[in-house]
Amino acid sequence: MAEGLRERQRQQTRREISGVATELFLERGFEQVTISDVAARAGVAKMTVTNHFPRKEDLVFDRDEELIEGPVRAVRERAPGQSALTAVRRAHLAAIEAREPTAGFSGAPFARMIMESPTLRGRLRELHEQSQEALAAVLAEETGAGPGDLLPKAVAGHFVTVQRVLFDEGFARGMNGEPEDDVAAALAREAVRLYDLLEPSLGDYAVRQTLRG
């Protein structure tokens, strides 16, 4: 119980620091705010901030694990008879329907802050690359591919490219002030179109075997 309480307190502190940091970044711009500024506004030591967020960019992308692990989790948890493409597609459409930040829903000020910062744009590219690498690894594991087999990497590249393109589109539409419902409808239409293009070649890839009684 004590360990659970400590973890809840840690997560609460993390959320509070991230919230304060986001406020400062939106007020002044990411490049103009220091870790010391965040610590002072949050009323904590600078080391407390860096213990929770080793990189300044992590204060912005505090949900980076969800962005990286979302497609991986979809593949790992797919039902018997379901392909990797179907699993990733369904998870992505569900994220769009739920207006998840990992699907490109962040609000115009937040999106603009990222697009105006070379550091944050670079970190976002890194996160998409990490997502692709993690997905390639789980696809290789699920299909029994050998170390030199490039197919899992190529398939992961296709999947993550769709997600990245739609993420960027969500940011762009949000920055243009489009209503969130309209953005979600547009992204869902495009997601269906793009995943449909992958279906003929990848629809039978990494199908989970049906369990036998």
C-alpha positions as MATLAB code, in Angstrom:
seq = 'MAEGLRERQRQQTRREISGVATELFLERGFEQVTISDVAARAGVAKMTVTNHFPRKEDLVFDRDEELIEGPVRAVRERAPGQSALTAVRRAHLAAIEAREPTAGFSGAPFARMIMESPTLRGRLRELHEQSQEALAAVLAEETGAGPGDLLPKAVAGHFVTVQRVLFDEGFARGMNGEPEDDVAAALAREAVRLYDLLEPSLGDYAVRQTLRG';
ca = [
       0.000    0.000    0.000;
       2.854    2.374    0.854;
       4.471    1.686   -2.496;
       1.187    2.378   -4.279;
       0.784    5.655   -2.418;
       4.304    6.731   -3.312;
       3.666    5.981   -6.974;
       0.429    8.004   -6.948;
       2.254   10.896   -5.305;
       5.034   10.645   -7.875;
       2.548   10.739  -10.731;
       0.727   13.679   -9.148;
       3.974   15.630   -8.822;
       4.853   14.777  -12.410;
       1.488   16.025  -13.686;
       1.749   19.243  -11.692;
       5.244   20.005  -12.974;
       4.249   19.229  -16.550;
       1.178   21.460  -16.261;
       3.197   24.369  -14.913;
       5.821   23.900  -17.620;
       3.203   23.888  -20.366;
       1.749   27.139  -19.041;
       5.184   28.768  -19.129;
       5.988   27.441  -22.598;
       2.702   28.756  -23.940;
       3.294   32.135  -22.319;
       6.905   32.664  -23.405;
       7.755   30.039  -25.991;
       9.619   26.802  -25.373;
      13.098   28.099  -26.176;
      12.761   31.055  -23.777;
      11.926   28.985  -20.672;
      14.573   27.252  -18.561;
      14.306   24.296  -16.209;
      15.008   26.743  -13.378;
      11.995   28.799  -14.477;
       9.806   25.708  -14.337;
      11.121   24.708  -10.912;
      10.539   28.197   -9.521;
       6.968   28.376  -10.866;
       6.195   24.869   -9.588;
       7.741   25.539   -6.186;
      10.128   22.584   -6.355;
      13.865   22.077   -6.629;
      15.444   22.031  -10.078;
      16.614   18.483   -9.385;
      13.019   17.432   -8.757;
      12.113   18.583  -12.261;
      15.050   16.796  -13.886;
      14.388   13.633  -11.882;
      10.930   13.434  -13.427;
      11.880   14.881  -16.818;
      15.522   14.251  -17.807;
      15.128   16.332  -20.967;
      13.413   19.674  -21.198;
      11.401   18.405  -24.165;
       9.946   15.670  -21.951;
       8.004   18.366  -20.111;
       6.037   18.896  -23.326;
       5.794   15.301  -24.491;
       4.864   13.834  -21.133;
       2.711   11.225  -22.895;
       5.519   10.045  -25.156;
       5.188    6.470  -23.940;
       1.614    6.329  -25.249;
       2.707    7.623  -28.653;
       5.475    5.027  -28.876;
       3.681    2.070  -27.331;
       0.186    2.512  -28.776;
       0.755    0.556  -32.023;
       2.880   -2.016  -30.160;
       0.117   -2.633  -27.640;
      -2.455   -2.944  -30.432;
      -0.416   -5.675  -32.114;
       0.348   -7.525  -28.895;
      -3.299   -7.513  -27.813;
      -4.907   -8.327  -31.169;
      -7.525  -11.052  -31.170;
      -7.049  -14.484  -32.739;
      -7.597  -14.265  -36.497;
      -6.787  -10.545  -36.522;
      -3.906   -9.176  -38.566;
      -1.419   -6.570  -37.401;
      -2.875   -4.090  -39.892;
      -6.404   -4.560  -38.569;
      -5.228   -4.143  -34.986;
      -3.258   -0.963  -35.676;
      -6.035    0.466  -37.814;
      -8.707   -0.087  -35.157;
      -6.543    1.381  -32.401;
      -5.760    4.431  -34.509;
      -9.391    5.057  -35.415;
     -10.350    4.680  -31.748;
      -7.721    7.274  -30.790;
      -9.092    9.670  -33.405;
     -12.651    9.139  -32.194;
     -11.526    9.798  -28.608;
      -9.652   12.963  -29.712;
      -6.443   11.654  -28.157;
      -3.354   13.915  -28.132;
      -1.411   10.983  -29.589;
      -3.628   11.223  -32.690;
      -2.852   14.916  -33.207;
      -5.450   16.597  -30.992;
      -3.751   19.171  -28.804;
      -5.382   22.539  -29.418;
      -4.070   25.374  -31.554;
      -1.789   27.043  -28.948;
      -0.031   23.780  -28.060;
       0.398   22.743  -31.695;
       1.722   26.171  -32.610;
       4.213   26.054  -29.728;
       5.634   22.789  -31.048;
       5.729   23.868  -34.675;
       7.533   27.105  -33.758;
      10.286   25.274  -31.861;
      13.020   23.444  -33.835;
      13.857   21.509  -30.663;
      10.313   20.251  -30.205;
       9.872   19.419  -33.878;
      13.051   17.386  -33.682;
      11.870   15.572  -30.574;
       8.543   14.784  -32.235;
      10.404   13.208  -35.158;
      12.399   11.136  -32.682;
       9.221    9.884  -31.029;
       7.765    8.748  -34.343;
      11.050    6.997  -35.163;
      11.038    5.289  -31.767;
       7.465    4.181  -32.376;
       8.485    2.672  -35.701;
      11.457    0.850  -34.159;
       9.347   -0.539  -31.314;
       6.641   -1.689  -33.724;
       9.196   -3.340  -36.008;
      10.597   -5.235  -33.024;
       7.213   -6.605  -31.951;
       6.293   -7.533  -35.545;
       9.556   -9.459  -35.862;
       8.827  -11.210  -32.587;
       5.240  -12.042  -33.545;
       6.185  -13.421  -36.972;
       9.417  -15.149  -35.966;
      11.435  -13.042  -38.396;
      15.195  -13.401  -38.292;
      17.635  -10.577  -37.489;
      18.306   -9.900  -41.159;
      14.659   -9.881  -42.253;
      13.702   -6.373  -43.339;
       9.990   -7.058  -43.715;
       8.967   -6.145  -40.137;
      10.860   -2.853  -40.466;
       9.198   -2.086  -43.793;
       5.717   -2.923  -42.492;
       6.249   -0.845  -39.364;
       7.377    2.004  -41.586;
       4.115    1.874  -43.534;
       1.980    1.804  -40.394;
       3.805    4.615  -38.616;
       3.897    6.740  -41.760;
       0.090    6.679  -41.869;
      -0.074    7.657  -38.207;
       2.543   10.364  -38.612;
       0.873   11.905  -41.671;
      -2.484   12.026  -39.904;
      -0.905   13.367  -36.710;
       0.626   16.239  -38.690;
      -2.682   16.832  -40.457;
      -4.475   17.038  -37.122;
      -1.945   19.594  -35.899;
      -2.273   21.667  -39.068;
      -6.060   21.676  -38.999;
      -6.087   22.515  -35.304;
      -3.732   25.439  -35.853;
      -6.057   26.701  -38.588;
      -8.858   26.853  -36.039;
     -11.032   24.063  -37.440;
     -13.589   22.666  -34.974;
     -12.381   19.496  -33.308;
     -15.360   17.477  -34.548;
     -14.562   18.455  -38.134;
     -10.902   17.551  -37.660;
     -11.832   14.163  -36.232;
     -14.205   13.436  -39.114;
     -11.570   14.410  -41.681;
      -8.851   12.334  -40.017;
     -11.127    9.311  -39.755;
     -11.979    9.521  -43.468;
      -8.325    9.782  -44.404;
      -7.353    6.969  -42.037;
      -9.837    4.631  -43.695;
      -8.571    5.617  -47.145;
      -4.897    5.170  -46.260;
      -5.299    1.889  -44.405;
      -7.476    0.581  -47.242;
      -4.535    1.148  -49.590;
      -2.367   -1.068  -47.375;
      -4.961   -3.823  -47.074;
      -4.267   -5.695  -50.371;
      -0.587   -6.193  -49.580;
      -0.533   -6.335  -45.774;
      -4.003   -7.545  -44.801;
      -2.726  -11.097  -44.294;
       0.516  -10.165  -42.569;
       1.033  -11.213  -38.943;
      -2.415  -12.743  -38.488;
      -2.698  -14.119  -34.980;
      -3.418  -17.821  -35.062;
      -6.905  -18.867  -33.968;
      -6.866  -20.650  -30.626;
      -7.796  -24.285  -30.725;
      -9.916  -25.947  -28.122;
];
